[in-house]
XYZ file of C-alpha atoms in Angstrom:
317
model
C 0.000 0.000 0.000
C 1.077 3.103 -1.018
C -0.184 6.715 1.101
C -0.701 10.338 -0.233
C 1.300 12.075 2.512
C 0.364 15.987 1.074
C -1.289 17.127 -1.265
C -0.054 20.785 -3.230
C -2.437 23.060 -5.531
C -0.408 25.945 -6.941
C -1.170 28.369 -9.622
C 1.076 29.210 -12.649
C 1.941 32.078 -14.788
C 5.177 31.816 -17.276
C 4.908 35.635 -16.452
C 6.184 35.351 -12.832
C 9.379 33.596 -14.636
C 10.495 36.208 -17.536
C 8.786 39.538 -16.312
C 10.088 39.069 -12.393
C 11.903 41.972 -12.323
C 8.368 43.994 -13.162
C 7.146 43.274 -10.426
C 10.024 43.004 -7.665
C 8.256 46.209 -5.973
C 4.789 44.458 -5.401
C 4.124 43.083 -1.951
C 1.319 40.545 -3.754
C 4.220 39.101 -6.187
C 6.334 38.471 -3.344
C 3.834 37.119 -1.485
C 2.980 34.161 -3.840
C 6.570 33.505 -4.603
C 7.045 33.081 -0.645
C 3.722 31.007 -0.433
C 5.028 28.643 -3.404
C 8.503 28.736 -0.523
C 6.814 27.619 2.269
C 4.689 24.989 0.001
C 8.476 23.208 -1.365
C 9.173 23.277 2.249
C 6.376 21.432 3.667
C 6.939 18.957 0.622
C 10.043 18.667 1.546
C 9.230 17.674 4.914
C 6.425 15.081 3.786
C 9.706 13.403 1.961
C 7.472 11.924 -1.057
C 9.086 9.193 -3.234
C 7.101 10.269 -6.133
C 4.771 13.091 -6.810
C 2.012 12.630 -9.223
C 1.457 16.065 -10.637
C -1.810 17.086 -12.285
C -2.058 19.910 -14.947
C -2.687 21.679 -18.194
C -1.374 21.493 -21.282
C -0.884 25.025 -23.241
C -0.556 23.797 -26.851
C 2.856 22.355 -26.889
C 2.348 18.410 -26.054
C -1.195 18.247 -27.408
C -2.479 19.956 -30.294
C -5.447 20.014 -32.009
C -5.008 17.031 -34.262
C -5.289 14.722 -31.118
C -6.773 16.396 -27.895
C -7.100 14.023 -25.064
C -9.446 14.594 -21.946
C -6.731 12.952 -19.929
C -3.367 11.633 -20.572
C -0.751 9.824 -17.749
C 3.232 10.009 -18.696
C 4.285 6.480 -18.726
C 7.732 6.688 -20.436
C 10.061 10.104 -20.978
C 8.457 12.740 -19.852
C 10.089 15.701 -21.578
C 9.842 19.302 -20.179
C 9.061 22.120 -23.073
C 11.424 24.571 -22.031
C 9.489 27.575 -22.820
C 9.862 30.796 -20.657
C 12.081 29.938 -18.555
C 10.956 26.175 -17.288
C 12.597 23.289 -16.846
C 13.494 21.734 -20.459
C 14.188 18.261 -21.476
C 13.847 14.695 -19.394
C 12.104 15.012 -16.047
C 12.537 12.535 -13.685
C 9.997 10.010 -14.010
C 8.281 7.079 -12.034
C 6.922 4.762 -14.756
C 5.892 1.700 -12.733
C 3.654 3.956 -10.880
C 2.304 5.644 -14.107
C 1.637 2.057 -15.133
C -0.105 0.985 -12.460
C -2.231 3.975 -12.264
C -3.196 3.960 -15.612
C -4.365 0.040 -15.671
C -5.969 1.094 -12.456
C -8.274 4.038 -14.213
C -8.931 1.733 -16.815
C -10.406 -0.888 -14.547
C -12.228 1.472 -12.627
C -14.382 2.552 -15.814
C -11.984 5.376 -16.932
C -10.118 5.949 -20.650
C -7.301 7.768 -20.273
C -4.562 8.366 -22.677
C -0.802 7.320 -22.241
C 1.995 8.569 -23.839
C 5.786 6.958 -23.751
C 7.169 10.164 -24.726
C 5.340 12.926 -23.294
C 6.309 16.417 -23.509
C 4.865 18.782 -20.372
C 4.632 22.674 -20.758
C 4.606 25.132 -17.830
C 1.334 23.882 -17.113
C 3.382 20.946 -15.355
C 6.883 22.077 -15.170
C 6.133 25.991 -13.867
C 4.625 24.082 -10.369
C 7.511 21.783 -11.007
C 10.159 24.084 -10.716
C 9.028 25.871 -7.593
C 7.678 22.941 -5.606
C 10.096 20.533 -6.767
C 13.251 22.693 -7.426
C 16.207 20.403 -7.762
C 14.015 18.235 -9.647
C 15.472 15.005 -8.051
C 11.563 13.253 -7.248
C 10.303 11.000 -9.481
C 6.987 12.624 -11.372
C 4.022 11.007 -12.806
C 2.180 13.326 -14.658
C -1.255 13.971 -15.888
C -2.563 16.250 -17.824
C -6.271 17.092 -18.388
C -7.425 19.070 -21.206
C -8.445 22.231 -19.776
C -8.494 24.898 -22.960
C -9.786 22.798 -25.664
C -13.282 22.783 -25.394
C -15.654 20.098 -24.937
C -13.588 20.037 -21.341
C -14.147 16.891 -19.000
C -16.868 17.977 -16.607
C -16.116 19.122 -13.338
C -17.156 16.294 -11.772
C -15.641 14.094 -13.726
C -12.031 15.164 -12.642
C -13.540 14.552 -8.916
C -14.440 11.397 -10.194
C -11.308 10.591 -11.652
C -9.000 12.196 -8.324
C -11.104 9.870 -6.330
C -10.061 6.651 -8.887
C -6.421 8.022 -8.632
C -6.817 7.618 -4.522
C -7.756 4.367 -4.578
C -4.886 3.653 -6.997
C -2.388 4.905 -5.229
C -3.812 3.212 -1.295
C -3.627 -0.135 -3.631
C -0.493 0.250 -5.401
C 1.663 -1.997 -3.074
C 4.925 -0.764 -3.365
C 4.917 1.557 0.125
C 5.188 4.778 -1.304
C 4.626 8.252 -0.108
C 3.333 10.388 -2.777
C 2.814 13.655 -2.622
C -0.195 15.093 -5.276
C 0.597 18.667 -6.930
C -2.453 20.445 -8.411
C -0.652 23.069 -10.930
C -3.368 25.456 -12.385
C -5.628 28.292 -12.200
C -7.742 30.268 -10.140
C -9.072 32.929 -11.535
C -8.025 34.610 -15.091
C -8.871 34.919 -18.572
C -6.328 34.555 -21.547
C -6.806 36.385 -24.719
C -7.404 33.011 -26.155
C -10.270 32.012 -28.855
C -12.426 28.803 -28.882
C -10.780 26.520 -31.731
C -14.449 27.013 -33.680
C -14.725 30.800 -32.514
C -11.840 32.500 -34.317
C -12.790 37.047 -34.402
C -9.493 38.321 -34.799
C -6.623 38.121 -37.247
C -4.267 37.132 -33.607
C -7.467 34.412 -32.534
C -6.532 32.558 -36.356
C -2.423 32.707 -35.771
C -2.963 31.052 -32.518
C -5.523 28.396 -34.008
C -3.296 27.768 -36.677
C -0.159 27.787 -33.436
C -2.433 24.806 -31.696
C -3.103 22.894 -34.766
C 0.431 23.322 -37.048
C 2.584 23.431 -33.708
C 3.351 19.979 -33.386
C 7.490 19.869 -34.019
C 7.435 23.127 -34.600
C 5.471 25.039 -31.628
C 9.030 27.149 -30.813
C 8.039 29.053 -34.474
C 4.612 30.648 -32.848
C 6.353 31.450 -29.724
C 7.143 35.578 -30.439
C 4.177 36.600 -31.754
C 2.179 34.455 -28.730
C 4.268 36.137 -26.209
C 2.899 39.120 -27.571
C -0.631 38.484 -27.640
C -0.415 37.612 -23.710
C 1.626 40.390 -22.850
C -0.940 43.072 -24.493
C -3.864 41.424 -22.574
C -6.025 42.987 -20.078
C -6.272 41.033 -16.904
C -9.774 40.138 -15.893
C -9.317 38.767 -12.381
C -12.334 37.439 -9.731
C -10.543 37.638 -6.172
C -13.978 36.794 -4.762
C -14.160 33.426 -6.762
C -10.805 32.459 -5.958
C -11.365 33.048 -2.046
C -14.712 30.873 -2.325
C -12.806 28.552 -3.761
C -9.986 28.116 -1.775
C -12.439 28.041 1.565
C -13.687 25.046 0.035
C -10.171 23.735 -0.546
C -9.849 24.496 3.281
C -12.571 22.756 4.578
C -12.453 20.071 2.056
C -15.281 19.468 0.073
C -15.655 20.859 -3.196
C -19.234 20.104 -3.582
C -20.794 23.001 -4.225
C -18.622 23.770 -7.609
C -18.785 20.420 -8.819
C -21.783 20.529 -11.235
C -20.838 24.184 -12.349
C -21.146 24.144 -16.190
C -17.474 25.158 -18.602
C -19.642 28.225 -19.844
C -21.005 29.209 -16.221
C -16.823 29.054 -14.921
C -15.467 30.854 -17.990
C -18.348 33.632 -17.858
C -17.808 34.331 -13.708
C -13.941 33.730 -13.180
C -12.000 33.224 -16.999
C -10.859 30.556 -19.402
C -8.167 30.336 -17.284
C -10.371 29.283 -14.356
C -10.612 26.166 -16.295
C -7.864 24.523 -14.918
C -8.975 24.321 -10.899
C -10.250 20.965 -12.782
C -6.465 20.041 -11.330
C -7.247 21.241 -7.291
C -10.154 19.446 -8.035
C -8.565 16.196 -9.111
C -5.962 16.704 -6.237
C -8.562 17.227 -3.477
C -10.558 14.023 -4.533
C -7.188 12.297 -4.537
C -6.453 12.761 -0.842
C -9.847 11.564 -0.009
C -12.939 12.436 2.696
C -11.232 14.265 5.844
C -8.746 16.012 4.114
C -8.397 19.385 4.802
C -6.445 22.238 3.063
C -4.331 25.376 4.409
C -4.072 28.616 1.825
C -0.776 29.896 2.526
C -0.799 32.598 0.076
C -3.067 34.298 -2.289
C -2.723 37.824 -4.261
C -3.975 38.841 -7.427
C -1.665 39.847 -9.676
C -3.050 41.700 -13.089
C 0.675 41.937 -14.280
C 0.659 38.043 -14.666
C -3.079 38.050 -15.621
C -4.067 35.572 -12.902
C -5.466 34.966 -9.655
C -2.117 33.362 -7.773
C -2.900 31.296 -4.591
C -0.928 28.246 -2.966
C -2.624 25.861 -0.385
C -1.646 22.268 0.546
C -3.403 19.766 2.222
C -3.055 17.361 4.642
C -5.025 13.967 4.559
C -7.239 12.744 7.043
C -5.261 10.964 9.880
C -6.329 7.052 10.567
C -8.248 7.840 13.464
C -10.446 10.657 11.896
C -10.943 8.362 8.384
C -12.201 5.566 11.376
């Protein structure tokens, strides 16, 4: 048997990595950046063997010619590199990856699996400021969080919940650790796929389709697109969010339609389908800690860090 010993959820902008030094005067930017601190520090005290990291893909492992709900890493697992993440082979834990991806399959789930996959910041930013010296095994999976139809809400409960039971029946006395990389709140000046208005929503339709080998070509002109957007930040979604990260039980977002998330809190919101997956993960009891939030319109996003701690034996009895 195998135990979750902490579970992470983190949010991620590439824009905290290559635009730092525009923000170095904000007390919110620091704030996060010391949250994301104290997060690597309590992982580091939980001393995982592997962490299974959940998170979004922004167009540069997946495009649009094959678009996965979810996918597990089960060979290389290859970091992107852009803006300043981690780049080339990640650690990875690929008899774990195995067994949780038979596991999902037997429990009524289809996920994908890839031998080679390649993770963007949507993996690797969390990565690199949770994990820093990158020396823990990873199993990641990544749930399609931009390309809509998006798994349901519920569905990536349903699917944290499968990973639990995985992991408690995996056998090899582990201590994993479960990072949720993603959201809360923002929008990016990103089109639907079918929806393209602008001359910059077809380049970056053509960017998710075309990109595939070749993803590093798009990359100037789709640094500028995000750099000239307007942040549209909900601080009050993200704190009624993360009090239900706190006192565990997501409930009351769960059958919250894609349209009724992007409308109130962003596109970007999208991807708390990753705390989701985490919380369900960790299972009934356990209960989460915020130890930062700020928003931060310079990186277009609603930045908060919590962990959480699983129920102990005696309150799961």
């Amino acid at each position: 048997m195998s135990d979750i010993v902490l579970g992470v959820g983190a949010s991620h902008s590439t824009l905290m990595n290559t635009d730092w030094a525009k923000v170095d005067h904000l007390e919110d930017a620091h704030r996060f950046r010391d949250g994301l601190e104290r997060a690597a520090e309590r992982l580091r005290a939980a001393a995982p063997d592997t962490v299974v990291i959940i998170g979004s893909n922004h167009f540069r492992g997946f495009f649009l010619d094959m678009m996965p709900a979810f996918t597990i890493g089960v060979g290389e697992v290859l970091g992107a590199g852009e803006a300043l993440t981690p780049g080339g082979p990640l650690p990875a834990d690929t008899d774990l990856a195995r067994h949780l991806t038979t596991s999902l399959v037997d429990d009524g789930f289809d996920p994908a699996f890839s031998l080679r996959l390649t993770v963007d910041h949507g993996i690797t930013h969390g990565l690199q400021h949770l994990v820093p010296d990158l020396d823990i095994p990873i199993v990641p999976i990544v749930i399609n969080m931009f390309a809509p139809p998006l798994p349901a809400l519920r569905r990536c409960h349903d699917l944290g919940a499968a990973l639990g039971r995985a992991i408690a029946a995996d056998g090899a006395g582990k201590r994993v650790a479960v990072i949720a990389s993603g959201g809360l709140s923002h929008r990016l000046p990103w089109p639907k796929w079918f929806e393209t208005l602008s001359d910059d929503d077809r380049f970056l339709v053509e960017a998710w389709l075309n990109g595939r080998g070749s993803w590093g070509d798009y990359e100037v002109r789709r640094r500028q697109i995000i750099r000239a957007a307007e942040a549209d930040l909900n601080p009050a979604f993200d704190a009624a969010f993360l009090d239900l990260v706190e006192n565990g039980d997501l409930g009351p977002v769960l059958d919250r339609t894609t349209t009724e998330i992007d409308e109130e809190a962003g596109n970007g919101a999208q991807e708390i389908r990753s705390w989701i997956a985490m919380l369900a993960a960790l299972g009934p009891g356990a209960r989460g800690e915020t130890l930062a939030y700020a928003a931060v319109p310079q990186w277009l996003t609603g930045m908060g860090v919590a962990v959480v701690e699983p129920a102990t034996t005696k309150e799961k009895a």
